[in-house]
Amino acid sequence: MTQLLSRLEKEPFQTRSSKSGLGISGSASSQWPELNDPIPQRFTTEQFQRMWDEEILDHNKRYELIYGVILEMPGNPPHRHVITRLTGLLLRTLPNNTEVSVQSNIDLPSKDTRPEPDLVVIPLENYTEQRYLPEDVALVIEVSDSTLRYDQSTKLSLYSDVGIQEYWIVNLPARTLEQYRTPFEGGYKSKNTLEPGEVASCLKYPDLALEWWEALPKEAPAESEE
């Protein structure tokens, strides 16, 4: 099902983490603060990197810096499993001159934002820097369960505003693939939702026939009625 999108409605997440005194929000699934909310401290990318290098941030956890707020990202087993399976499917399906990067940051001109998508697809023919710039990126993918609302609002607007041409969300609760294409300010012009059995292609690779549903966790068998 394809539909035209206007500016997507952003529904902020308001519950605060106990770490908010450091400007760190807890799970991005339910604790995203409104951007105009009072936050004790917002961080720059330089400060964020220094906190990581000096191990102020726990290296056993994953973080993103979004609009000056450090978000601790969830890493539950189903989420990790789908990322691993989807990476394998992409590597087997995409052309050889394509890189698939797992949970690596995109280098933005912004001084207060460093997103770390679950998967980034980079065509290598135009890639010369040892970093990922928005103009190098063919596709960004987020695998979403507890972070679904965040990925459909805040992350979607962020990726569109920096010019990411195509953004996919693997919607684990619905077992669908959401494809967003053609960015404009605050959103994407089109959305296509795929069900299991419908192969996925993308703008950069129109001949791609990705059986993305093979990466989903197996559905629990229905309980029989006695």
Short mmCIF file of C-alpha atoms in Angstrom, two decimals:
data_model
loop_
_atom_site.label_atom_id
_atom_site.label_comp_id
_atom_site.label_asym_id
_atom_site.label_seq_id
_atom_site.Cartn_x
_atom_site.Cartn_y
_atom_site.Cartn_z
CA MET A 1 0.00 0.00 0.00
CA THR A 2 1.53 3.32 -1.12
CA GLN A 3 0.38 6.65 0.21
CA LEU A 4 1.51 10.26 -0.13
CA LEU A 5 2.72 11.78 3.11
CA SER A 6 2.51 15.35 4.30
CA ARG A 7 4.67 16.42 7.24
CA LEU A 8 4.43 13.47 9.63
CA GLU A 9 2.92 14.12 13.01
CA LYS A 10 5.57 14.07 15.72
CA GLU A 11 4.39 12.64 19.02
CA PRO A 12 7.09 13.29 21.61
CA PHE A 13 8.01 10.88 24.38
CA GLN A 14 7.78 12.58 27.72
CA THR A 15 8.76 10.19 30.52
CA ARG A 16 12.17 11.11 31.88
CA SER A 17 15.06 8.86 32.80
CA SER A 18 16.65 9.06 36.23
CA LYS A 19 19.83 9.96 34.33
CA SER A 20 18.34 13.17 32.97
CA GLY A 21 20.58 15.22 35.26
CA LEU A 22 23.38 14.32 32.85
CA GLY A 23 21.25 15.14 29.85
CA ILE A 24 20.94 11.41 29.22
CA SER A 25 17.54 9.99 28.44
CA GLY A 26 16.80 6.31 29.03
CA SER A 27 15.20 4.07 26.43
CA ALA A 28 14.32 5.93 23.27
CA SER A 29 11.14 3.87 23.14
CA SER A 30 9.30 5.85 25.79
CA GLN A 31 11.53 8.58 27.15
CA TRP A 32 12.19 11.00 24.32
CA PRO A 33 11.84 14.55 25.70
CA GLU A 34 10.22 17.34 23.74
CA LEU A 35 12.93 19.43 22.09
CA ASN A 36 11.82 22.60 23.87
CA ASP A 37 11.65 20.92 27.29
CA PRO A 38 14.10 22.19 29.92
CA ILE A 39 17.03 19.75 30.05
CA PRO A 40 19.88 20.34 32.52
CA GLN A 41 22.53 19.99 29.84
CA ARG A 42 22.68 19.36 26.13
CA PHE A 43 25.88 17.99 24.64
CA THR A 44 27.86 18.60 21.47
CA THR A 45 29.23 15.80 19.31
CA GLU A 46 32.72 16.66 20.57
CA GLN A 47 31.63 16.31 24.20
CA PHE A 48 29.78 13.11 23.39
CA GLN A 49 32.90 11.61 21.79
CA ARG A 50 35.04 12.66 24.76
CA MET A 51 32.58 11.03 27.19
CA TRP A 52 32.86 7.82 25.20
CA ASP A 53 36.65 7.93 24.94
CA GLU A 54 37.02 8.57 28.68
CA GLU A 55 34.53 5.77 29.47
CA ILE A 56 32.08 8.08 31.18
CA LEU A 57 29.55 6.29 29.00
CA ASP A 58 29.21 2.53 29.54
CA HIS A 59 30.91 0.71 26.64
CA ASN A 60 28.56 -2.23 27.13
CA LYS A 61 25.65 -0.06 26.02
CA ARG A 62 24.72 1.74 22.82
CA TYR A 63 24.06 5.47 22.67
CA GLU A 64 22.98 8.11 20.18
CA LEU A 65 23.26 11.87 20.42
CA ILE A 66 20.07 13.43 19.08
CA TYR A 67 19.64 17.22 19.24
CA GLY A 68 22.02 17.42 22.19
CA VAL A 69 20.36 14.63 24.20
CA ILE A 70 22.23 11.37 24.81
CA LEU A 71 19.85 8.45 24.32
CA GLU A 72 20.57 4.96 25.58
CA MET A 73 19.35 2.60 22.86
CA PRO A 74 17.77 -0.79 23.64
CA GLY A 75 19.49 -3.98 22.52
CA ASN A 76 17.14 -6.88 23.23
CA PRO A 77 17.76 -10.34 21.70
CA PRO A 78 15.00 -10.21 19.02
CA HIS A 79 16.28 -6.82 17.85
CA ARG A 80 19.88 -8.10 17.58
CA HIS A 81 18.73 -11.30 15.86
CA VAL A 82 16.83 -9.41 13.15
CA ILE A 83 19.75 -7.04 12.50
CA THR A 84 22.13 -10.00 12.09
CA ARG A 85 19.76 -11.90 9.78
CA LEU A 86 18.93 -8.82 7.72
CA THR A 87 22.61 -7.96 7.30
CA GLY A 88 23.23 -11.42 5.85
CA LEU A 89 20.28 -11.12 3.47
CA LEU A 90 21.46 -7.72 2.24
CA LEU A 91 25.04 -8.87 1.68
CA ARG A 92 23.83 -11.85 -0.36
CA THR A 93 21.41 -9.74 -2.43
CA LEU A 94 23.14 -6.40 -3.04
CA PRO A 95 25.88 -5.87 -5.66
CA ASN A 96 29.46 -6.61 -4.57
CA ASN A 97 30.46 -2.94 -4.65
CA THR A 98 28.09 -2.13 -1.78
CA GLU A 99 28.89 -1.84 1.91
CA VAL A 100 26.42 -2.72 4.65
CA SER A 101 27.40 -1.10 7.93
CA VAL A 102 25.87 -2.22 11.24
CA GLN A 103 25.15 0.37 13.95
CA SER A 104 27.68 2.92 12.68
CA ASN A 105 27.11 6.66 12.98
CA ILE A 106 26.36 8.97 10.08
CA ASP A 107 28.59 12.05 10.10
CA LEU A 108 26.36 15.12 9.99
CA PRO A 109 27.32 18.81 9.84
CA SER A 110 25.28 19.29 13.02
CA LYS A 111 27.26 19.89 16.21
CA ASP A 112 24.67 18.26 18.46
CA THR A 113 23.44 15.17 16.59
CA ARG A 114 25.11 11.83 15.80
CA PRO A 115 22.60 9.14 14.83
CA GLU A 116 23.63 5.49 14.78
CA PRO A 117 21.18 3.59 12.56
CA ASP A 118 20.85 -0.18 12.78
CA LEU A 119 21.94 -0.58 9.14
CA VAL A 120 23.39 1.77 6.52
CA VAL A 121 23.78 0.79 2.85
CA ILE A 122 26.63 2.60 1.05
CA PRO A 123 27.43 2.32 -2.69
CA LEU A 124 31.22 2.20 -2.79
CA GLU A 125 31.73 3.76 -6.23
CA ASN A 126 31.32 7.26 -4.79
CA TYR A 127 32.66 6.55 -1.31
CA THR A 128 36.13 7.92 -0.68
CA GLU A 129 36.07 9.18 2.92
CA GLN A 130 36.57 6.96 5.96
CA ARG A 131 33.20 8.08 7.28
CA TYR A 132 29.55 8.01 6.23
CA LEU A 133 28.11 11.27 4.93
CA PRO A 134 24.39 11.69 4.15
CA GLU A 135 25.10 12.13 0.45
CA ASP A 136 26.92 8.76 0.39
CA VAL A 137 24.00 6.83 1.84
CA ALA A 138 21.63 4.88 -0.41
CA LEU A 139 19.49 3.46 2.37
CA VAL A 140 19.07 3.64 6.15
CA ILE A 141 17.26 0.86 8.02
CA GLU A 142 15.98 0.82 11.59
CA VAL A 143 14.71 -2.39 13.20
CA SER A 144 11.91 -1.26 15.49
CA ASP A 145 10.06 -2.86 18.35
CA SER A 146 10.13 -0.79 21.54
CA THR A 147 11.54 2.18 19.55
CA LEU A 148 8.82 2.15 16.87
CA ARG A 149 7.19 5.52 17.66
CA TYR A 150 10.59 7.18 18.00
CA ASP A 151 11.76 5.76 14.65
CA GLN A 152 8.52 6.80 12.92
CA SER A 153 8.73 10.38 14.18
CA THR A 154 12.00 11.83 15.48
CA LYS A 155 14.35 9.63 13.46
CA LEU A 156 12.24 9.95 10.32
CA SER A 157 12.33 13.75 10.46
CA LEU A 158 16.06 13.72 11.21
CA TYR A 159 16.91 11.47 8.25
CA SER A 160 14.70 13.41 5.85
CA ASP A 161 16.10 16.77 6.93
CA VAL A 162 19.70 15.69 6.21
CA GLY A 163 18.72 14.34 2.78
CA ILE A 164 18.69 10.56 3.28
CA GLN A 165 16.92 9.46 0.10
CA GLU A 166 15.35 6.29 1.44
CA TYR A 167 14.54 5.08 4.94
CA TRP A 168 13.14 1.69 5.94
CA ILE A 169 11.61 0.63 9.23
CA VAL A 170 11.33 -3.09 9.96
CA ASN A 171 8.19 -2.92 12.11
CA LEU A 172 8.51 -5.98 14.34
CA PRO A 173 5.14 -5.69 16.15
CA ALA A 174 3.24 -5.49 12.82
CA ARG A 175 5.68 -7.77 10.94
CA THR A 176 5.81 -5.28 8.06
CA LEU A 177 8.45 -3.24 6.22
CA GLU A 178 7.81 0.50 5.95
CA GLN A 179 9.59 2.22 3.05
CA TYR A 180 9.89 6.02 3.08
CA ARG A 181 11.19 7.80 -0.02
CA THR A 182 11.92 11.29 -1.38
CA PRO A 183 12.74 13.55 1.57
CA PHE A 184 11.45 17.03 2.19
CA GLU A 185 11.54 19.18 5.30
CA GLY A 186 10.27 17.12 8.22
CA GLY A 187 9.18 14.02 6.34
CA TYR A 188 9.06 11.92 3.19
CA LYS A 189 6.73 12.29 0.22
CA SER A 190 5.81 8.62 -0.05
CA LYS A 191 5.38 5.59 2.16
CA ASN A 192 5.06 1.99 1.03
CA THR A 193 4.19 -0.80 3.48
CA LEU A 194 5.17 -4.36 2.57
CA GLU A 195 3.77 -7.55 4.04
CA PRO A 196 5.72 -10.84 4.32
CA GLY A 197 5.96 -12.38 0.86
CA GLU A 198 6.32 -9.00 -0.89
CA VAL A 199 9.96 -8.51 -1.93
CA ALA A 200 11.64 -5.15 -1.36
CA SER A 201 13.65 -3.06 -3.79
CA CYS A 202 15.04 0.44 -3.32
CA LEU A 203 15.62 3.56 -5.41
CA LYS A 204 19.35 2.95 -5.80
CA TYR A 205 18.91 -0.77 -6.53
CA PRO A 206 15.59 -1.18 -8.38
CA ASP A 207 16.43 -4.79 -9.29
CA LEU A 208 16.91 -5.74 -5.64
CA ALA A 209 14.49 -8.47 -4.59
CA LEU A 210 15.06 -8.68 -0.86
CA GLU A 211 13.08 -11.32 1.02
CA TRP A 212 13.28 -9.19 4.16
CA TRP A 213 10.69 -11.22 6.11
CA GLU A 214 13.19 -14.08 6.34
CA ALA A 215 14.94 -12.00 9.02
CA LEU A 216 11.85 -11.80 11.25
CA PRO A 217 11.56 -13.94 14.39
CA LYS A 218 9.44 -17.01 13.90
CA GLU A 219 5.84 -16.56 14.92
CA ALA A 220 4.73 -18.57 17.91
CA PRO A 221 2.37 -21.38 16.91
CA ALA A 222 -1.26 -20.65 17.63
CA GLU A 223 -2.62 -22.42 20.69
CA SER A 224 -5.11 -25.12 19.84
CA GLU A 225 -8.57 -24.88 21.34
CA GLU A 226 -9.68 -27.83 23.42
#
